């Protein structure tokens, strides 16, 4: 099985190898800080060793809760926002099938709480009226307005549908072990719950029960996810040669380009399945780095669709961008283009080629074109969309983000800026 690889050769058309090496050396110390625990936000470093501290017992517990949920429900509503939503949705999408909802035994996983649209919530209630439903409420703090409000409304609906006792068997909670309003509700109502480790922050919690329970409900092999993360954890250790640590190389490549004046990082994928993973990445880097006036602005594109939307801007707009491409080596299925006698669409030149071959070449062409146009390109390649590769990719991104944020001398694990809107909303609503 081939592992995740990173290719940064294109950035050397913009910066010198010496400059890269200086930053790489500097960030090597930041990587070490993640392990020694002497950096900022040291009480939130639980995610660093999660791959090896996640016990078989916890995996079994999560799998058995997932089975219980699947036995009683066909529709599972997962309530959460930010780190309590994006990672779970990213894994469910990346490892699911695009059109599985057309299959007869499909378990519908619906995410809520990331909006408080009256129409979304009321249509959700209507649409699930006659379906066996379960709720998973996720909030580490247990106090976040949007998911807690959604939980209040949907919990009431569940009690209305199934009675208080019936609802109790259909509501599952993931929250801090001992703090927050959601934990108090669990104590009072007796809902089944799993705890979110207090030393793992929201956007680094995807490999805790926060991501693993929804993933297990979706039928994903969570043991393999953790194995993938574990393999990456070993490759990112501070005792590994810096030129062989993919997260350190990625962090150094984007950091040196930031120091050269680039302001935006675009994360590009060609797989619709990976769209949500890029959204998770956007939150990870945005909330971890964007503080004290620093940080690359993280933005995302999905190709080829965005080549015909924002591609012009990337190629010819202000030269303030870098691009990181996530590539998948092996597709799960194969479609080969056939030759046609009439060749009216003039596509016979692609005959006998697979769609993934064509897609890979288009993605490669985009990297060449963007690099020529002054948008330096980093390429990250995973083997295929399976649990092991996604586990690797998740840990790789988290580790690179921690290193890169330490390189900016900011605390990667707080989000003081988010509290500003919360306070404003609070004063408007009270
Ligand atoms: O990364 C973070 O810490 C945040 O994005 C949180 O995940 C988000 O605000 C949701 O918080 P909570 O899980 O406490 O409801």
GROMACS .gro file of C-alpha atoms and ligand atoms in nm:
model
  445
    1UNK     CA    1   0.000   0.000   0.000
    2UNK     CA    2   0.151   0.332  -0.106
    3UNK     CA    3   0.144   0.610   0.147
    4UNK     CA    4   0.062   0.980   0.124
    5UNK     CA    5   0.328   1.174  -0.065
    6UNK     CA    6   0.403   1.542  -0.112
    7UNK     CA    7   0.569   1.715  -0.406
    8UNK     CA    8   0.686   2.077  -0.370
    9UNK     CA    9   0.920   2.107  -0.670
   10UNK     CA   10   0.699   2.373  -0.834
   11UNK     CA   11   0.753   2.621  -0.552
   12UNK     CA   12   1.120   2.650  -0.650
   13UNK     CA   13   1.016   2.849  -0.955
   14UNK     CA   14   0.916   3.120  -0.706
   15UNK     CA   15   1.157   3.085  -0.412
   16UNK     CA   16   1.509   2.954  -0.372
   17UNK     CA   17   1.584   2.615  -0.211
   18UNK     CA   18   1.798   2.802   0.046
   19UNK     CA   19   1.501   3.010   0.166
   20UNK     CA   20   1.294   2.694   0.191
   21UNK     CA   21   1.562   2.522   0.393
   22UNK     CA   22   1.587   2.811   0.638
   23UNK     CA   23   1.212   2.792   0.708
   24UNK     CA   24   1.224   2.411   0.720
   25UNK     CA   25   1.493   2.427   0.989
   26UNK     CA   26   1.296   2.684   1.185
   27UNK     CA   27   0.975   2.481   1.170
   28UNK     CA   28   1.155   2.163   1.274
   29UNK     CA   29   1.163   2.319   1.621
   30UNK     CA   30   0.788   2.395   1.597
   31UNK     CA   31   0.724   2.029   1.515
   32UNK     CA   32   0.921   1.930   1.823
   33UNK     CA   33   0.715   2.172   2.036
   34UNK     CA   34   0.400   1.976   1.945
   35UNK     CA   35   0.558   1.675   2.114
   36UNK     CA   36   0.737   1.837   2.406
   37UNK     CA   37   0.431   2.047   2.492
   38UNK     CA   38   0.622   2.370   2.556
   39UNK     CA   39   0.439   2.570   2.287
   40UNK     CA   40   0.128   2.788   2.307
   41UNK     CA   41  -0.199   2.617   2.394
   42UNK     CA   42  -0.013   2.326   2.554
   43UNK     CA   43  -0.325   2.202   2.733
   44UNK     CA   44  -0.486   2.131   2.393
   45UNK     CA   45  -0.229   1.894   2.249
   46UNK     CA   46  -0.424   1.573   2.315
   47UNK     CA   47  -0.478   1.525   1.939
   48UNK     CA   48  -0.104   1.483   1.874
   49UNK     CA   49  -0.097   1.133   2.023
   50UNK     CA   50  -0.462   1.038   1.959
   51UNK     CA   51  -0.374   0.776   1.697
   52UNK     CA   52  -0.182   0.569   1.950
   53UNK     CA   53  -0.389   0.654   2.258
   54UNK     CA   54  -0.719   0.551   2.096
   55UNK     CA   55  -0.781   0.211   2.253
   56UNK     CA   56  -0.946  -0.093   2.098
   57UNK     CA   57  -1.195  -0.066   2.384
   58UNK     CA   58  -1.303   0.282   2.270
   59UNK     CA   59  -1.328   0.167   1.907
   60UNK     CA   60  -1.546  -0.126   2.018
   61UNK     CA   61  -1.762   0.105   2.227
   62UNK     CA   62  -1.812   0.346   1.936
   63UNK     CA   63  -1.888   0.059   1.696
   64UNK     CA   64  -2.142  -0.088   1.935
   65UNK     CA   65  -2.314   0.252   1.985
   66UNK     CA   66  -2.321   0.291   1.604
   67UNK     CA   67  -2.483  -0.053   1.570
   68UNK     CA   68  -2.744   0.037   1.830
   69UNK     CA   69  -2.824   0.356   1.637
   70UNK     CA   70  -2.844   0.172   1.305
   71UNK     CA   71  -3.073  -0.092   1.457
   72UNK     CA   72  -3.333   0.165   1.565
   73UNK     CA   73  -3.305   0.431   1.293
   74UNK     CA   74  -3.299   0.480   0.916
   75UNK     CA   75  -3.241   0.854   0.946
   76UNK     CA   76  -2.966   0.978   1.175
   77UNK     CA   77  -2.950   1.350   1.240
   78UNK     CA   78  -2.607   1.467   1.356
   79UNK     CA   79  -2.627   1.809   1.523
   80UNK     CA   80  -2.308   2.016   1.546
   81UNK     CA   81  -2.111   2.309   1.405
   82UNK     CA   82  -1.746   2.389   1.324
   83UNK     CA   83  -1.517   2.116   1.453
   84UNK     CA   84  -1.823   1.927   1.577
   85UNK     CA   85  -1.954   1.901   1.220
   86UNK     CA   86  -1.702   1.950   0.941
   87UNK     CA   87  -1.469   1.656   1.010
   88UNK     CA   88  -1.752   1.407   1.053
   89UNK     CA   89  -1.922   1.522   0.731
   90UNK     CA   90  -1.587   1.520   0.552
   91UNK     CA   91  -1.526   1.154   0.640
   92UNK     CA   92  -1.882   1.043   0.568
   93UNK     CA   93  -1.864   1.209   0.224
   94UNK     CA   94  -1.510   1.100   0.137
   95UNK     CA   95  -1.572   0.738   0.226
   96UNK     CA   96  -1.932   0.706   0.119
   97UNK     CA   97  -2.076   0.651  -0.225
   98UNK     CA   98  -2.214   0.949  -0.416
   99UNK     CA   99  -2.553   0.800  -0.485
  100UNK     CA  100  -2.598   0.551  -0.205
  101UNK     CA  101  -2.918   0.732  -0.105
  102UNK     CA  102  -3.078   0.562  -0.405
  103UNK     CA  103  -3.015   0.220  -0.251
  104UNK     CA  104  -3.305   0.058  -0.064
  105UNK     CA  105  -3.126  -0.010   0.268
  106UNK     CA  106  -2.955   0.328   0.281
  107UNK     CA  107  -2.903   0.492   0.620
  108UNK     CA  108  -2.955   0.863   0.572
  109UNK     CA  109  -2.712   1.074   0.775
  110UNK     CA  110  -2.826   1.435   0.786
  111UNK     CA  111  -2.627   1.715   0.943
  112UNK     CA  112  -2.801   1.997   1.129
  113UNK     CA  113  -2.706   2.267   1.377
  114UNK     CA  114  -2.456   2.425   1.137
  115UNK     CA  115  -2.737   2.662   1.039
  116UNK     CA  116  -3.047   2.792   1.211
  117UNK     CA  117  -3.251   2.830   0.896
  118UNK     CA  118  -3.615   2.806   0.991
  119UNK     CA  119  -3.693   2.641   0.658
  120UNK     CA  120  -3.411   2.385   0.685
  121UNK     CA  121  -3.517   2.274   1.030
  122UNK     CA  122  -3.890   2.271   0.966
  123UNK     CA  123  -3.845   2.083   0.636
  124UNK     CA  124  -3.617   1.837   0.816
  125UNK     CA  125  -3.889   1.772   1.072
  126UNK     CA  126  -4.150   1.729   0.798
  127UNK     CA  127  -3.933   1.506   0.580
  128UNK     CA  128  -3.839   1.269   0.864
  129UNK     CA  129  -4.192   1.252   1.008
  130UNK     CA  130  -4.252   0.890   0.906
  131UNK     CA  131  -3.896   0.767   0.919
  132UNK     CA  132  -3.729   0.590   1.213
  133UNK     CA  133  -3.507   0.870   1.341
  134UNK     CA  134  -3.219   0.906   1.588
  135UNK     CA  135  -3.031   1.216   1.701
  136UNK     CA  136  -2.660   1.253   1.773
  137UNK     CA  137  -2.597   1.589   1.943
  138UNK     CA  138  -2.234   1.700   1.930
  139UNK     CA  139  -2.091   1.999   2.113
  140UNK     CA  140  -1.766   1.985   2.303
  141UNK     CA  141  -1.839   2.296   2.509
  142UNK     CA  142  -2.206   2.205   2.528
  143UNK     CA  143  -2.291   2.574   2.508
  144UNK     CA  144  -2.275   2.670   2.138
  145UNK     CA  145  -2.590   2.858   2.038
  146UNK     CA  146  -2.663   2.715   1.692
  147UNK     CA  147  -2.640   2.340   1.770
  148UNK     CA  148  -2.791   2.376   2.117
  149UNK     CA  149  -3.091   2.560   1.977
  150UNK     CA  150  -3.133   2.299   1.704
  151UNK     CA  151  -3.106   2.026   1.968
  152UNK     CA  152  -3.376   2.187   2.177
  153UNK     CA  153  -3.616   2.195   1.880
  154UNK     CA  154  -3.537   1.844   1.753
  155UNK     CA  155  -3.538   1.691   2.102
  156UNK     CA  156  -3.887   1.830   2.157
  157UNK     CA  157  -3.990   1.683   1.820
  158UNK     CA  158  -3.845   1.344   1.916
  159UNK     CA  159  -4.036   1.351   2.246
  160UNK     CA  160  -4.351   1.444   2.059
  161UNK     CA  161  -4.301   1.153   1.818
  162UNK     CA  162  -4.177   0.881   2.049
  163UNK     CA  163  -4.272   1.000   2.400
  164UNK     CA  164  -4.013   1.096   2.659
  165UNK     CA  165  -3.900   0.736   2.717
  166UNK     CA  166  -3.889   0.650   2.345
  167UNK     CA  167  -3.692   0.966   2.266
  168UNK     CA  168  -3.443   0.882   2.541
  169UNK     CA  169  -3.347   0.564   2.353
  170UNK     CA  170  -3.300   0.760   2.030
  171UNK     CA  171  -3.086   1.047   2.151
  172UNK     CA  172  -2.708   1.017   2.177
  173UNK     CA  173  -2.473   1.289   2.295
  174UNK     CA  174  -2.103   1.366   2.244
  175UNK     CA  175  -1.974   1.637   2.478
  176UNK     CA  176  -1.720   1.722   2.745
  177UNK     CA  177  -1.710   1.471   3.028
  178UNK     CA  178  -1.795   1.712   3.307
  179UNK     CA  179  -1.872   2.063   3.176
  180UNK     CA  180  -2.135   2.253   2.978
  181UNK     CA  181  -2.514   2.268   2.943
  182UNK     CA  182  -2.522   1.964   2.714
  183UNK     CA  183  -2.352   1.753   2.982
  184UNK     CA  184  -2.608   1.879   3.235
  185UNK     CA  185  -2.888   1.771   3.000
  186UNK     CA  186  -2.728   1.426   2.975
  187UNK     CA  187  -2.713   1.396   3.354
  188UNK     CA  188  -3.073   1.508   3.391
  189UNK     CA  189  -3.226   1.310   3.100
  190UNK     CA  190  -3.004   1.002   3.109
  191UNK     CA  191  -2.911   1.009   2.740
  192UNK     CA  192  -2.639   0.771   2.626
  193UNK     CA  193  -2.319   0.970   2.579
  194UNK     CA  194  -1.954   0.951   2.491
  195UNK     CA  195  -1.711   1.213   2.613
  196UNK     CA  196  -1.491   1.441   2.403
  197UNK     CA  197  -1.142   1.461   2.558
  198UNK     CA  198  -1.094   1.798   2.727
  199UNK     CA  199  -0.741   1.832   2.585
  200UNK     CA  200  -0.855   1.809   2.220
  201UNK     CA  201  -0.998   2.128   2.062
  202UNK     CA  202  -1.300   2.125   1.828
  203UNK     CA  203  -1.122   2.143   1.493
  204UNK     CA  204  -0.869   1.878   1.600
  205UNK     CA  205  -1.140   1.642   1.729
  206UNK     CA  206  -1.225   1.453   1.410
  207UNK     CA  207  -1.043   1.141   1.529
  208UNK     CA  208  -1.229   1.138   1.864
  209UNK     CA  209  -1.586   1.017   1.907
  210UNK     CA  210  -1.692   1.346   1.742
  211UNK     CA  211  -1.590   1.215   1.400
  212UNK     CA  212  -1.568   0.844   1.474
  213UNK     CA  213  -1.929   0.787   1.584
  214UNK     CA  214  -2.093   0.943   1.274
  215UNK     CA  215  -1.828   0.763   1.064
  216UNK     CA  216  -1.906   0.428   1.227
  217UNK     CA  217  -2.280   0.488   1.176
  218UNK     CA  218  -2.201   0.543   0.807
  219UNK     CA  219  -2.030   0.202   0.799
  220UNK     CA  220  -1.674   0.335   0.783
  221UNK     CA  221  -1.399   0.114   0.926
  222UNK     CA  222  -1.287   0.344   1.208
  223UNK     CA  223  -1.007   0.111   1.315
  224UNK     CA  224  -0.852   0.161   0.969
  225UNK     CA  225  -0.895   0.540   0.997
  226UNK     CA  226  -0.698   0.534   1.321
  227UNK     CA  227  -0.438   0.298   1.168
  228UNK     CA  228  -0.388   0.546   0.882
  229UNK     CA  229  -0.349   0.832   1.129
  230UNK     CA  230  -0.106   0.622   1.331
  231UNK     CA  231   0.110   0.554   1.025
  232UNK     CA  232   0.121   0.929   0.956
  233UNK     CA  233   0.192   1.007   1.323
  234UNK     CA  234   0.508   0.796   1.298
  235UNK     CA  235   0.619   0.976   0.979
  236UNK     CA  236   0.571   1.317   1.146
  237UNK     CA  237   0.763   1.238   1.467
  238UNK     CA  238   1.027   1.489   1.565
  239UNK     CA  239   1.295   1.217   1.555
  240UNK     CA  240   1.232   1.153   1.183
  241UNK     CA  241   1.460   1.319   0.927
  242UNK     CA  242   1.303   1.656   0.843
  243UNK     CA  243   1.317   1.585   0.469
  244UNK     CA  244   1.103   1.278   0.523
  245UNK     CA  245   0.834   1.439   0.736
  246UNK     CA  246   0.550   1.526   0.494
  247UNK     CA  247   0.365   1.756   0.735
  248UNK     CA  248   0.681   1.953   0.808
  249UNK     CA  249   0.756   1.987   0.437
  250UNK     CA  250   0.401   2.109   0.364
  251UNK     CA  251   0.410   2.354   0.657
  252UNK     CA  252   0.750   2.487   0.545
  253UNK     CA  253   0.645   2.521   0.179
  254UNK     CA  254   0.331   2.721   0.254
  255UNK     CA  255   0.510   2.925   0.525
  256UNK     CA  256   0.800   3.029   0.301
  257UNK     CA  257   0.554   3.138   0.033
  258UNK     CA  258   0.355   3.334   0.292
  259UNK     CA  259   0.673   3.509   0.397
  260UNK     CA  260   0.737   3.593   0.031
  261UNK     CA  261   0.407   3.785   0.025
  262UNK     CA  262   0.147   3.527  -0.079
  263UNK     CA  263  -0.181   3.584   0.100
  264UNK     CA  264  -0.420   3.311  -0.008
  265UNK     CA  265  -0.390   2.935  -0.015
  266UNK     CA  266  -0.633   2.751  -0.240
  267UNK     CA  267  -0.691   2.385  -0.162
  268UNK     CA  268  -0.797   2.210  -0.480
  269UNK     CA  269  -0.945   1.866  -0.532
  270UNK     CA  270  -1.081   1.684  -0.835
  271UNK     CA  271  -1.302   1.442  -0.646
  272UNK     CA  272  -1.650   1.561  -0.553
  273UNK     CA  273  -1.620   1.321  -0.258
  274UNK     CA  274  -1.341   1.538  -0.115
  275UNK     CA  275  -1.526   1.870  -0.124
  276UNK     CA  276  -1.618   1.856   0.245
  277UNK     CA  277  -1.268   1.752   0.340
  278UNK     CA  278  -1.144   2.073   0.184
  279UNK     CA  279  -1.406   2.261   0.389
  280UNK     CA  280  -1.278   2.090   0.705
  281UNK     CA  281  -0.923   2.196   0.608
  282UNK     CA  282  -1.046   2.553   0.559
  283UNK     CA  283  -1.172   2.565   0.916
  284UNK     CA  284  -0.863   2.389   1.052
  285UNK     CA  285  -0.616   2.637   0.904
  286UNK     CA  286  -0.845   2.943   0.916
  287UNK     CA  287  -0.924   2.919   1.286
  288UNK     CA  288  -0.579   2.800   1.384
  289UNK     CA  289  -0.370   3.059   1.199
  290UNK     CA  290  -0.587   3.361   1.127
  291UNK     CA  291  -0.508   3.577   1.427
  292UNK     CA  292  -0.293   3.877   1.526
  293UNK     CA  293  -0.319   3.996   1.164
  294UNK     CA  294  -0.138   3.686   1.037
  295UNK     CA  295  -0.203   3.377   0.825
  296UNK     CA  296  -0.273   3.266   0.470
  297UNK     CA  297  -0.645   3.297   0.387
  298UNK     CA  298  -0.763   2.940   0.320
  299UNK     CA  299  -0.999   2.894   0.029
  300UNK     CA  300  -1.116   2.586  -0.161
  301UNK     CA  301  -1.199   2.480  -0.516
  302UNK     CA  302  -1.327   2.163  -0.678
  303UNK     CA  303  -1.207   2.097  -1.032
  304UNK     CA  304  -1.301   2.076  -1.314
  305UNK     CA  305  -1.616   2.264  -1.211
  306UNK     CA  306  -1.427   2.559  -1.063
  307UNK     CA  307  -1.194   2.577  -1.366
  308UNK     CA  308  -1.497   2.714  -1.545
  309UNK     CA  309  -1.590   2.947  -1.261
  310UNK     CA  310  -1.292   3.083  -1.068
  311UNK     CA  311  -1.010   2.941  -1.288
  312UNK     CA  312  -0.971   3.266  -1.478
  313UNK     CA  313  -0.909   3.459  -1.155
  314UNK     CA  314  -0.655   3.206  -1.031
  315UNK     CA  315  -0.465   3.212  -1.361
  316UNK     CA  316  -0.469   3.588  -1.423
  317UNK     CA  317  -0.590   3.771  -1.111
  318UNK     CA  318  -0.369   3.929  -0.840
  319UNK     CA  319  -0.055   3.718  -0.784
  320UNK     CA  320  -0.121   3.663  -0.416
  321UNK     CA  321  -0.216   3.295  -0.424
  322UNK     CA  322  -0.062   2.956  -0.378
  323UNK     CA  323  -0.238   2.634  -0.463
  324UNK     CA  324  -0.229   2.298  -0.289
  325UNK     CA  325  -0.373   2.009  -0.486
  326UNK     CA  326  -0.503   1.689  -0.325
  327UNK     CA  327  -0.473   1.405  -0.572
  328UNK     CA  328  -0.599   1.048  -0.548
  329UNK     CA  329  -0.379   0.784  -0.718
  330UNK     CA  330  -0.635   0.509  -0.764
  331UNK     CA  331  -1.005   0.545  -0.829
  332UNK     CA  332  -1.254   0.297  -0.684
  333UNK     CA  333  -1.398   0.214  -1.027
  334UNK     CA  334  -1.295   0.230  -1.392
  335UNK     CA  335  -1.467   0.373  -1.699
  336UNK     CA  336  -1.278   0.361  -2.028
  337UNK     CA  337  -1.364   0.587  -2.319
  338UNK     CA  338  -1.468   0.384  -2.624
  339UNK     CA  339  -1.378   0.457  -2.982
  340UNK     CA  340  -1.667   0.559  -3.209
  341UNK     CA  341  -1.675   0.506  -3.584
  342UNK     CA  342  -1.830   0.845  -3.664
  343UNK     CA  343  -1.635   1.037  -3.399
  344UNK     CA  344  -1.874   1.331  -3.427
  345UNK     CA  345  -1.763   1.472  -3.091
  346UNK     CA  346  -1.398   1.434  -3.206
  347UNK     CA  347  -1.304   1.261  -2.882
  348UNK     CA  348  -1.152   0.946  -3.033
  349UNK     CA  349  -0.810   1.073  -2.931
  350UNK     CA  350  -0.914   0.975  -2.579
  351UNK     CA  351  -1.024   0.623  -2.676
  352UNK     CA  352  -0.908   0.343  -2.444
  353UNK     CA  353  -0.813   0.595  -2.175
  354UNK     CA  354  -0.982   0.582  -1.834
  355UNK     CA  355  -1.165   0.882  -1.690
  356UNK     CA  356  -0.924   0.891  -1.396
  357UNK     CA  357  -0.629   0.905  -1.638
  358UNK     CA  358  -0.792   1.201  -1.814
  359UNK     CA  359  -0.881   1.368  -1.485
  360UNK     CA  360  -0.525   1.325  -1.354
  361UNK     CA  361  -0.384   1.483  -1.668
  362UNK     CA  362  -0.622   1.777  -1.647
  363UNK     CA  363  -0.522   1.829  -1.283
  364UNK     CA  364  -0.153   1.809  -1.383
  365UNK     CA  365  -0.213   2.059  -1.664
  366UNK     CA  366  -0.377   2.296  -1.416
  367UNK     CA  367  -0.072   2.275  -1.187
  368UNK     CA  368   0.160   2.352  -1.479
  369UNK     CA  369  -0.057   2.641  -1.601
  370UNK     CA  370  -0.099   2.793  -1.255
  371UNK     CA  371   0.270   2.763  -1.173
  372UNK     CA  372   0.352   2.934  -1.506
  373UNK     CA  373   0.100   3.203  -1.415
  374UNK     CA  374   0.272   3.277  -1.083
  375UNK     CA  375   0.065   3.055  -0.855
  376UNK     CA  376   0.314   2.813  -0.695
  377UNK     CA  377   0.179   2.466  -0.657
  378UNK     CA  378   0.211   2.200  -0.390
  379UNK     CA  379   0.086   1.849  -0.464
  380UNK     CA  380  -0.037   1.601  -0.203
  381UNK     CA  381  -0.122   1.254  -0.322
  382UNK     CA  382  -0.312   0.982  -0.137
  383UNK     CA  383  -0.348   0.624  -0.250
  384UNK     CA  384  -0.726   0.597  -0.276
  385UNK     CA  385  -1.044   0.704  -0.100
  386UNK     CA  386  -1.034   0.445   0.176
  387UNK     CA  387  -1.033   0.476   0.555
  388UNK     CA  388  -0.656   0.426   0.588
  389UNK     CA  389  -0.567   0.700   0.336
  390UNK     CA  390  -0.820   0.944   0.483
  391UNK     CA  391  -0.683   0.877   0.834
  392UNK     CA  392  -0.335   0.956   0.703
  393UNK     CA  393  -0.452   1.273   0.530
  394UNK     CA  394  -0.639   1.402   0.837
  395UNK     CA  395  -0.344   1.358   1.072
  396UNK     CA  396  -0.108   1.504   0.810
  397UNK     CA  397  -0.320   1.821   0.782
  398UNK     CA  398  -0.360   1.860   1.159
  399UNK     CA  399   0.010   1.817   1.217
  400UNK     CA  400   0.106   2.059   0.937
  401UNK     CA  401  -0.139   2.312   1.076
  402UNK     CA  402   0.004   2.291   1.429
  403UNK     CA  403   0.358   2.332   1.296
  404UNK     CA  404   0.267   2.616   1.063
  405UNK     CA  405   0.072   2.810   1.330
  406UNK     CA  406   0.362   2.776   1.575
  407UNK     CA  407   0.582   2.913   1.296
  408UNK     CA  408   0.360   3.224   1.293
  409UNK     CA  409   0.394   3.245   1.670
  410UNK     CA  410   0.018   3.220   1.727
  411UNK     CA  411  -0.179   2.982   1.947
  412UNK     CA  412  -0.325   2.723   1.704
  413UNK     CA  413  -0.585   2.606   1.952
  414UNK     CA  414  -0.785   2.912   2.049
  415UNK     CA  415  -1.033   3.121   1.848
  416UNK     CA  416  -1.070   3.457   2.023
  417UNK     CA  417  -1.208   3.613   1.705
  418UNK     CA  418  -1.507   3.379   1.700
  419UNK     CA  419  -1.609   3.498   2.045
  420UNK     CA  420  -1.651   3.854   1.915
  421UNK     CA  421  -1.957   3.770   1.702
  422UNK     CA  422  -2.092   3.551   1.984
  423UNK     CA  423  -2.085   3.845   2.226
  424UNK     CA  424  -2.245   4.079   1.968
  425UNK     CA  425  -2.521   3.823   1.896
  426UNK     CA  426  -2.576   3.774   2.265
  427UNK     CA  427  -2.627   4.142   2.327
  428UNK     CA  428  -2.865   4.170   2.030
  429UNK     CA  429  -3.072   3.871   2.133
  430UNK     CA  430  -3.111   3.925   2.508
  431LIG     O1  431  -1.253   2.449   1.644
  431LIG     C1  432  -1.328   2.488   1.732
  431LIG     O2  433  -1.299   2.481   1.851
  431LIG     C2  434  -1.465   2.542   1.697
  431LIG     O3  435  -1.481   2.552   1.559
  431LIG     C3  436  -1.573   2.454   1.754
  431LIG     O4  437  -1.561   2.324   1.704
  431LIG     C4  438  -1.712   2.506   1.723
  431LIG     O5  439  -1.722   2.638   1.768
  431LIG     C5  440  -1.817   2.421   1.792
  431LIG     O6  441  -1.793   2.414   1.929
  431LIG     P1  442  -1.863   2.312   2.021
  431LIG     O7  443  -1.826   2.174   1.981
  431LIG     O8  444  -1.817   2.347   2.159
  431LIG     O9  445  -2.012   2.334   2.006
   0.00000   0.00000   0.00000
